[in-house]
Amino acid sequence: MEQIQFLFIFSFTIICLSSPIIRAIPSDPRRLVLNLTHRDSIHSAYHNRSEDFTTRLKRTMQIRRTLSTTDIEADLVPSNSLFLVNFSIGQPPIPQLAIMDTGSSLLWVQCQPCRRCSNQYSPIYDSRSSSTYKVLPCTSEDCISSKRPNTSCTSSDPCSYRQKYRRGVGSKGNLAKEQLSFRTSDDGLIVLHDVIFGCGSNNGDLQRSNRLMSGVFGLGYLRTSLATRLAKFSYCIGGNVSDPSYIYNKLVLGDGAGVEGDSTRLEVIDGDYHVLLEGISVGEEKPPINPNIFRRTGRDSGVVIDSGSVSTWMVKEGYDALFNKVQSLLNPWLTQSSIQLDPDLDLVAVCYNGTINQDLEGFPTVTFHFVGEAELVLDTSSLFAQIEPDRFCLAVLPIDGNQTIIGLMAQQNYNVAYDINEKKLSFLRIDCQLLED
Ligand SMILES: *[C@@H]1O[C@H](CO)[C@@H](O)[C@H](O)[C@H]1NC(C)=O
Ligand SMILES: *[C@@H]1O[C@H](CO)[C@@H](O)[C@H](O)[C@H]1NC(C)=O
Ligand SMILES: *[C@@H]1O[C@H](CO)[C@@H](O)[C@H](O)[C@H]1NC(C)=O
Ligand SMILES: *[C@@H]1O[C@H](CO)[C@@H](O)[C@H](O)[C@H]1NC(C)=O
Ligand SMILES: *[C@@H]1O[C@H](CO)[C@@H](O)[C@H](O)[C@H]1NC(C)=O
Ligand SMILES: *[C@@H]1O[C@H](CO)[C@@H](O)[C@H](O)[C@H]1NC(C)=O
Ligand SMILES: *[C@@H]1O[C@H](CO)[C@@H](O)[C@H](O)[C@H]1NC(C)=O
């Protein structure tokens, strides 16, 4: 009897002692929390000293990835994206500054031997001098599921890729495996082994040589992509997106992603992250919007949540209803003075004379309601952008076609978490500065 009791206590102790160790086994238990670098911050190689604030904000408001992604041919304007991820590749580690993009799936860097590369933004990694570089044969499972099958290749061929973005920009080279190391925001170091990446030997504008890129940190979904391997990621963009001096913008990769707050169903369609938007309210009122305009009815429709767009781009009928409501609240008091964001695209933003801080006191919040409990509440600094000292503009723009894109301004001051396996997107309203490292 005594012995049995002893055994029981003994085994109980083992379980207690061993469970934390067991939990630590799967991988490094520390969280992979990264500081994001703002493209226009003075620490960023993309910073353009001669660009004034208004020009920059006009450019920023237009940032939008375009529709239609069929894995390897994602269609966006990466050189105009807003946030950069700082990491190192290979052994010895070579630091890289790559564009964060949930709209494409490939992570690529400039790679020697190189036909078109530039060290303007990051040093160029050389696969030949890295001890952790691994070739991905053309016939390997990972190569085949990373791209359209290339029937004419043999196991001695490398796994070639060609990533195209909008306006002739892209990257060509070979897919391979490498080790990535990340300096976490609390100054730790986390290493991910054997990450499939594009070793890009011909990068930037593939027609003209004047536009260069240092690399893209694709967070889109594809069987072999990093996001799929990590299953979860989250980001928190705070302050206001046009403020390059705000230092608390964060990206969390993997299990440490803060999947908290109310959630809604997340669906990956053609590599895009889709959500179901049920309606929009302005204060207590709901402008008359038929929720069917946000439904998915075929290709390039529905509502996409995006980190590569800044403004929110809304289908015409939804935009008109929202705009009419805003106008009825502001027109009696403020002068409307719209501006052309891009003459080539005939893109006009609705603006008002005044300042967000002084003239919009008491303006109601605008709420995007999603299926489930999740919502995004936009206060005036998420809905409007102060483009000039005495003029601010609506950061919701009309889009041709049937697809609504929720941009980063609407996601400001939220921790946005993508749980790919659970098909859940969560929003937690928070001051990004308060997020734990
Ligand atoms: C990127 O990280 C490296 C080392 O971790 C650091 O020296 C460098 O300043 C960082 N670059 C930016 C733009 O934050
Ligand atoms: C920097 O900004 C100036 C002024 O807007 C513009 O003319 C120039 O083309 C920009 N340079 C780059 C490299 O984008
Ligand atoms: C297919 O593989 C062969 C052999 O590596 C290569 O020459 C050809 O360019 C590849 N085609 C495509 C479309 O990648
Ligand atoms: C990340 O940002 C925080 C806040 O500015 C700073 O204290 C920390 O040193 C940064 N970490 C790295 C690795 O840059
Ligand atoms: C956003 O940031 C910019 C740049 O720091 C600043 O000038 C502007 O006042 C801020 N806007 C709001 C609404 O806080
Ligand atoms: C509105 O602002 C624009 C640009 O600052 C200015 O040219 C215009 O005169 C202003 N209109 C009024 C009525 O104040
Ligand atoms: C938008 O949807 C309507 C109705 O489903 C369809 O007729 C139209 O072709 C679509 N427009 C685009 C640009 O796909």
XYZ file of C-alpha atoms and ligand atoms in Angstrom:
535
model
C 0.000 0.000 0.000
C 2.703 2.375 1.036
C 4.764 1.414 -1.943
C 1.908 2.002 -4.334
C 1.332 5.410 -2.883
C 4.995 6.203 -3.225
C 4.954 5.130 -6.846
C 1.951 7.268 -7.475
C 3.588 10.314 -5.969
C 6.785 9.546 -7.771
C 5.178 9.307 -11.188
C 3.127 12.416 -10.477
C 6.340 14.288 -9.756
C 7.863 13.122 -13.003
C 4.894 14.364 -14.967
C 5.035 17.741 -13.227
C 8.725 18.109 -13.796
C 8.727 16.880 -17.326
C 5.783 18.727 -18.781
C 7.544 22.093 -19.165
C 10.427 20.311 -20.828
C 8.099 18.487 -23.198
C 6.465 21.758 -24.117
C 9.843 23.246 -24.918
C 10.809 20.500 -27.345
C 8.932 21.374 -30.586
C 11.173 24.341 -31.361
C 12.593 27.365 -29.711
C 10.001 28.512 -27.158
C 10.910 32.176 -27.437
C 8.614 34.350 -29.481
C 9.712 35.579 -32.861
C 8.775 39.248 -32.424
C 10.323 41.596 -34.975
C 10.477 45.366 -35.166
C 9.220 46.462 -38.566
C 11.179 49.145 -40.386
C 9.075 51.879 -41.992
C 10.031 52.374 -45.613
C 10.284 56.141 -45.153
C 12.159 56.109 -41.858
C 15.639 57.544 -41.913
C 17.031 54.078 -41.097
C 15.534 52.665 -44.260
C 17.515 52.555 -47.472
C 14.289 53.368 -49.327
C 14.011 56.759 -47.601
C 13.943 59.618 -50.132
C 15.252 62.830 -48.618
C 14.018 65.054 -51.409
C 10.410 63.926 -51.152
C 8.188 66.324 -49.191
C 5.509 65.200 -46.757
C 2.531 65.787 -49.053
C 4.097 63.981 -52.002
C 4.968 61.089 -49.737
C 1.509 60.845 -48.248
C -0.120 61.056 -51.688
C 2.105 58.209 -52.811
C 1.399 56.265 -49.621
C -2.377 56.583 -49.927
C -2.232 55.075 -53.398
C -0.301 52.041 -52.337
C -2.388 49.123 -53.343
C -1.653 45.667 -54.457
C -3.678 44.697 -57.455
C -5.895 41.746 -57.823
C -5.361 38.261 -58.988
C -2.646 36.090 -57.572
C -1.979 32.719 -59.024
C 0.849 31.577 -56.791
C 4.013 32.455 -58.612
C 2.574 35.436 -60.445
C 1.399 37.637 -57.606
C 0.478 41.056 -58.853
C 1.448 43.998 -56.679
C 3.776 46.969 -56.451
C 6.332 45.860 -53.904
C 8.660 48.786 -54.418
C 5.848 50.951 -53.066
C 5.113 48.890 -49.989
C 5.333 50.444 -46.581
C 7.049 48.081 -44.163
C 10.347 46.243 -44.331
C 11.523 43.151 -42.446
C 15.092 43.006 -41.176
C 16.679 39.549 -41.034
C 19.879 37.784 -42.012
C 20.390 34.915 -44.406
C 23.019 32.166 -44.535
C 26.131 31.328 -42.546
C 27.936 33.696 -42.094
C 24.677 35.705 -41.846
C 24.167 38.490 -44.394
C 21.697 41.197 -43.262
C 18.707 41.854 -45.517
C 15.935 44.437 -45.628
C 12.980 42.932 -47.478
C 9.503 44.241 -48.210
C 6.791 42.699 -46.036
C 3.939 41.485 -48.228
C 0.960 39.313 -47.381
C -0.096 39.531 -51.036
C 2.612 37.224 -52.368
C 4.011 33.956 -51.108
C 7.651 33.963 -52.109
C 10.473 35.121 -49.888
C 13.401 36.127 -52.070
C 16.661 38.004 -51.717
C 19.295 39.211 -54.162
C 21.778 36.446 -54.735
C 25.278 36.100 -56.211
C 26.244 35.115 -58.869
C 23.990 37.892 -60.051
C 22.990 39.351 -63.393
C 21.000 42.291 -62.019
C 21.495 43.209 -58.371
C 22.166 46.348 -56.399
C 23.736 46.848 -53.011
C 21.837 50.097 -52.605
C 19.410 48.606 -50.054
C 21.088 45.510 -48.579
C 24.379 43.702 -49.024
C 24.128 40.980 -51.653
C 24.099 37.441 -50.319
C 26.386 34.939 -52.045
C 25.134 31.357 -51.954
C 28.644 30.095 -52.765
C 30.104 31.411 -49.514
C 27.333 30.207 -47.205
C 27.742 26.868 -45.407
C 23.985 26.465 -44.875
C 22.855 26.902 -48.499
C 21.048 23.861 -49.916
C 20.107 23.357 -53.529
C 16.488 22.416 -54.225
C 16.491 19.964 -57.140
C 13.994 20.627 -59.886
C 12.345 17.256 -59.386
C 11.941 17.581 -55.589
C 8.475 17.605 -54.049
C 9.075 21.114 -52.645
C 10.037 22.458 -56.048
C 7.040 20.933 -57.762
C 4.548 22.290 -55.224
C 6.177 25.738 -55.185
C 5.434 26.494 -58.796
C 3.817 25.294 -61.928
C 5.317 21.982 -62.944
C 8.232 22.300 -65.321
C 8.041 19.079 -67.255
C 11.286 19.629 -69.102
C 13.542 19.518 -66.062
C 15.661 16.761 -64.563
C 17.006 16.134 -61.062
C 20.329 17.739 -61.954
C 18.582 21.012 -62.841
C 18.036 23.673 -60.190
C 14.474 24.702 -59.285
C 14.058 27.876 -61.312
C 11.426 30.488 -60.461
C 10.142 33.666 -61.986
C 8.175 35.979 -59.672
C 6.324 38.773 -61.412
C 4.782 41.826 -59.797
C 3.035 44.774 -61.375
C 4.588 47.166 -63.869
C 7.306 44.844 -65.092
C 8.962 44.381 -61.714
C 10.032 40.929 -60.591
C 12.724 38.494 -59.622
C 14.198 35.472 -61.379
C 16.522 32.822 -60.056
C 16.485 29.461 -58.310
C 14.532 28.268 -55.314
C 16.791 26.861 -52.595
C 16.907 26.369 -48.830
C 18.725 28.548 -46.364
C 18.916 29.451 -42.735
C 17.303 32.746 -41.699
C 18.251 34.505 -38.489
C 16.139 37.128 -36.819
C 17.138 39.670 -34.200
C 14.002 39.753 -32.037
C 12.708 43.023 -30.635
C 14.013 42.063 -27.169
C 17.446 41.537 -28.757
C 17.332 37.738 -28.829
C 18.376 35.718 -31.856
C 16.116 33.117 -33.454
C 17.231 30.921 -36.324
C 14.913 29.132 -38.744
C 16.581 26.339 -40.692
C 15.924 25.195 -44.245
C 13.554 27.953 -45.288
C 12.632 27.757 -48.956
C 13.576 31.045 -50.590
C 14.183 32.562 -53.970
C 17.859 33.107 -54.710
C 17.289 36.021 -57.099
C 19.906 36.641 -59.743
C 17.865 39.003 -61.917
C 15.829 41.446 -59.872
C 13.882 44.671 -59.972
C 12.488 46.041 -63.184
C 13.017 43.222 -65.614
C 12.680 45.530 -68.626
C 14.463 48.654 -67.478
C 17.384 48.681 -65.091
C 16.552 51.806 -63.113
C 14.196 50.257 -60.605
C 15.847 48.022 -58.063
C 14.651 45.976 -55.151
C 16.400 44.276 -52.301
C 13.934 41.453 -51.724
C 10.409 40.551 -50.658
C 9.315 38.861 -47.448
C 6.214 37.095 -48.810
C 3.708 36.111 -46.134
C 1.086 34.764 -48.500
C -0.151 31.224 -48.446
C 1.337 28.530 -50.640
C 2.120 24.980 -49.582
C 5.837 25.632 -49.239
C 5.727 29.273 -48.115
C 7.022 30.511 -44.784
C 3.558 31.566 -43.574
C 2.240 28.068 -44.196
C 5.179 26.516 -42.365
C 4.721 28.846 -39.378
C 0.899 28.524 -39.516
C 0.429 31.807 -37.643
C 1.606 35.373 -37.824
C 0.435 38.735 -36.551
C 1.292 42.384 -36.991
C 0.547 45.541 -35.102
C 0.744 48.884 -36.884
C 0.349 51.822 -34.569
C 0.659 55.562 -34.338
C -0.427 56.401 -37.830
C 0.916 54.580 -40.852
C 2.271 57.721 -42.436
C 4.467 58.394 -39.420
C 7.901 56.888 -40.159
C 9.211 57.832 -36.720
C 6.838 55.501 -34.855
C 9.015 52.663 -33.545
C 6.547 50.140 -32.142
C 5.297 48.501 -35.353
C 5.759 44.765 -34.955
C 5.559 41.504 -36.870
C 5.289 38.239 -34.915
C 5.970 34.960 -36.711
C 4.820 31.511 -35.603
C 3.221 30.273 -32.417
C 4.051 33.434 -30.493
C 1.614 35.409 -32.661
C -0.928 37.022 -30.355
C -4.123 35.328 -31.493
C -6.332 37.336 -29.138
C -9.409 39.473 -29.497
C -12.571 38.837 -31.472
C -12.158 36.684 -34.519
C -13.760 36.132 -37.870
C -13.465 33.417 -40.458
C -10.347 33.628 -42.617
C -10.291 31.967 -45.970
C -7.348 31.644 -48.303
C -8.438 31.908 -51.916
C -5.839 32.045 -54.702
C -3.287 32.991 -52.041
C -5.355 35.976 -50.829
C -6.664 36.327 -47.286
C -10.449 36.696 -47.521
C -12.913 37.778 -44.810
C -16.695 38.263 -44.757
C -17.759 41.874 -44.221
C -21.378 42.103 -43.072
C -21.860 45.819 -42.865
C -20.551 49.245 -41.985
C -21.857 51.644 -39.384
C -21.190 55.330 -38.855
C -21.795 56.058 -35.182
C -25.120 54.404 -34.425
C -26.323 54.563 -38.011
C -25.981 52.042 -40.792
C -25.755 53.621 -44.237
C -27.900 51.648 -46.684
C -25.473 49.080 -48.076
C -26.576 45.787 -49.538
C -24.267 43.259 -47.823
C -24.216 41.204 -51.016
C -21.779 43.678 -52.586
C -19.122 42.289 -50.219
C -19.882 38.645 -51.045
C -17.598 36.514 -53.095
C -19.214 35.803 -56.432
C -16.274 34.604 -58.478
C -12.773 35.671 -59.311
C -11.594 38.993 -57.889
C -14.569 39.603 -55.655
C -15.295 39.503 -51.939
C -13.240 41.282 -49.286
C -9.485 40.877 -48.860
C -7.536 41.912 -45.783
C -4.168 43.213 -46.866
C -0.928 44.565 -45.455
C 0.290 45.758 -48.831
C -2.401 48.428 -49.262
C -2.639 51.562 -47.174
C -6.062 53.063 -47.920
C -9.176 50.908 -47.984
C -10.462 50.334 -51.515
C -14.187 49.787 -51.550
C -16.553 48.662 -54.282
C -18.459 51.614 -55.719
C -21.835 51.013 -54.074
C -20.323 50.692 -50.575
C -18.014 53.629 -51.132
C -20.858 55.882 -52.290
C -22.982 55.091 -49.245
C -20.098 55.734 -46.858
C -19.008 58.868 -48.682
C -22.557 60.294 -48.698
C -22.783 59.795 -44.961
C -19.393 61.456 -44.343
C -20.375 64.316 -46.610
C -23.679 64.881 -44.824
C -21.773 65.181 -41.559
C -18.976 67.450 -42.828
C -20.357 69.522 -45.700
C -22.295 72.012 -43.604
C -19.078 72.897 -41.743
C -16.072 72.279 -43.922
C -15.050 73.115 -47.486
C -14.630 70.092 -49.691
C -11.501 70.341 -51.840
C -10.607 67.099 -53.528
C -7.206 66.302 -54.917
C -5.879 64.128 -57.680
C -3.683 61.404 -56.186
C -2.503 60.087 -59.511
C -3.313 61.866 -62.791
C -2.407 58.737 -64.765
C -4.974 56.646 -62.941
C -7.545 59.426 -62.675
C -7.556 58.714 -58.957
C -9.229 61.404 -56.878
C -9.390 61.546 -53.079
C -12.161 63.421 -51.318
C -10.593 66.021 -49.051
C -11.725 68.811 -46.757
C -10.047 71.999 -45.610
C -9.204 71.713 -41.963
C -7.304 69.561 -39.505
C -8.238 66.135 -38.201
C -7.343 67.051 -34.642
C -9.356 70.289 -34.448
C -12.162 70.045 -36.970
C -13.259 66.444 -36.441
C -13.866 66.532 -32.726
C -17.037 64.552 -32.066
C -17.020 62.888 -35.497
C -18.516 59.400 -35.034
C -16.416 56.257 -35.369
C -16.879 54.121 -38.469
C -17.109 50.391 -37.789
C -16.548 47.501 -40.178
C -18.570 44.516 -38.929
C -17.360 41.043 -39.849
C -19.024 37.648 -39.531
C -18.662 36.578 -35.921
C -17.883 39.117 -33.253
C -14.948 40.754 -34.990
C -15.001 44.403 -35.960
C -12.610 47.169 -36.899
C -13.448 50.505 -35.316
C -11.996 53.420 -37.263
C -11.537 56.667 -35.396
C -10.844 59.835 -37.368
C -7.109 59.155 -37.628
C -7.794 55.753 -39.230
C -10.437 57.140 -41.579
C -8.728 60.358 -42.705
C -5.147 61.349 -43.560
C -3.793 64.852 -42.945
C -2.243 65.329 -46.351
C -1.397 69.016 -45.979
C -1.271 71.215 -42.864
C -4.804 72.457 -43.558
C -6.289 69.677 -45.657
C -7.226 66.104 -44.828
C -8.554 63.348 -47.077
C -10.766 60.303 -46.751
C -8.529 57.211 -46.746
C -11.272 55.086 -48.280
C -11.154 55.113 -52.072
C -13.506 53.688 -54.682
C -12.320 50.706 -56.685
C -13.418 49.438 -60.087
C -14.640 45.875 -60.013
C -16.060 43.687 -57.276
C -13.261 43.265 -54.762
C -12.942 45.347 -51.590
C -9.481 45.617 -50.017
C -9.079 46.540 -46.374
C -5.829 48.445 -46.076
C -3.447 49.204 -43.257
C -4.961 52.517 -42.173
C -8.167 50.739 -41.179
C -6.071 48.234 -39.210
C -4.119 50.893 -37.295
C -3.893 50.343 -33.555
C -5.010 46.741 -33.871
C -3.038 43.586 -33.431
C -4.102 41.580 -36.482
C -3.464 37.846 -36.193
C -3.678 35.282 -38.986
C -4.217 31.724 -37.790
C -4.000 29.794 -41.030
C -4.751 26.273 -39.755
C -7.692 27.388 -37.622
C -8.931 29.688 -40.423
C -9.285 32.555 -37.996
C -8.424 36.223 -38.225
C -8.407 38.089 -34.913
C -8.442 41.796 -34.160
C -7.322 43.133 -30.802
C -7.494 46.885 -30.348
C -4.260 47.842 -28.612
C -1.544 50.434 -28.412
C 1.272 48.527 -30.199
C 3.725 49.933 -27.676
C 2.013 47.831 -24.992
C 2.462 44.522 -26.815
C 4.833 42.196 -25.016
C 8.110 41.400 -26.730
C 18.905 45.315 -39.164
O 19.482 44.459 -38.195
C 20.878 44.615 -38.044
C 21.426 43.576 -37.073
O 20.449 42.813 -36.489
C 21.170 46.022 -37.566
O 22.571 46.210 -37.454
C 20.590 47.023 -38.566
O 20.762 48.342 -38.089
C 19.118 46.771 -38.796
N 18.648 47.642 -39.856
C 17.535 48.385 -39.747
C 17.192 49.231 -40.922
O 16.831 48.365 -38.747
C 12.605 61.260 -54.594
O 11.628 62.278 -54.524
C 11.733 63.248 -55.559
C 10.712 64.361 -55.276
O 9.411 63.851 -55.147
C 11.490 62.560 -56.911
O 11.605 63.482 -57.951
C 12.514 61.447 -57.082
O 12.241 60.718 -58.265
C 12.482 60.493 -55.899
N 13.578 59.557 -56.010
C 13.381 58.234 -56.027
C 14.613 57.397 -56.113
O 12.259 57.729 -55.968
C 12.299 24.345 -67.171
O 13.548 23.744 -66.834
C 14.544 23.852 -67.856
C 15.767 23.093 -67.377
O 16.214 23.590 -66.149
C 14.836 25.340 -68.096
O 15.790 25.458 -69.143
C 13.550 26.057 -68.483
O 13.803 27.451 -68.592
C 12.499 25.838 -67.393
N 11.234 26.444 -67.804
C 10.541 27.223 -66.997
C 9.268 27.773 -67.546
O 10.903 27.497 -65.861
C 12.872 47.172 -31.174
O 12.189 48.382 -30.847
C 12.212 48.673 -29.468
C 11.379 49.926 -29.271
O 11.897 50.988 -29.994
C 13.677 48.895 -29.021
O 13.703 49.150 -27.636
C 14.486 47.633 -29.328
O 15.840 47.848 -29.018
C 14.344 47.271 -30.802
N 15.018 46.012 -31.024
C 15.846 45.797 -32.053
C 16.487 44.449 -32.125
O 16.052 46.648 -32.908
C 0.481 61.289 -38.354
O 1.907 61.369 -38.398
C 2.397 62.529 -39.041
C 3.902 62.410 -39.170
O 4.515 62.328 -37.929
C 1.948 63.755 -38.266
O 2.405 64.918 -38.925
C 0.416 63.773 -38.193
O -0.010 64.851 -37.397
C -0.120 62.491 -37.619
N -1.564 62.492 -37.792
C -2.396 62.264 -36.794
C -3.846 62.327 -37.129
O -2.015 62.006 -35.668
C -8.927 74.970 -49.117
O -7.560 74.548 -49.096
C -6.884 74.773 -50.322
C -5.495 74.154 -50.186
O -4.882 74.501 -48.986
C -6.832 76.267 -50.614
O -6.215 76.488 -51.868
C -8.266 76.805 -50.656
O -8.236 78.215 -50.812
C -8.986 76.472 -49.365
N -10.401 76.878 -49.476
C -11.032 77.553 -48.521
C -12.455 77.939 -48.800
O -10.498 77.857 -47.464
C -18.721 42.059 -61.005
O -19.806 41.190 -60.711
C -20.850 41.277 -61.677
C -22.023 40.446 -61.175
O -21.573 39.255 -60.572
C -20.324 40.788 -63.035
O -21.328 40.892 -64.003
C -19.141 41.667 -63.428
O -18.565 41.193 -64.627
C -18.080 41.700 -62.339
N -17.069 42.687 -62.667
C -15.774 42.391 -62.709
C -14.842 43.513 -63.058
O -15.345 41.269 -62.476
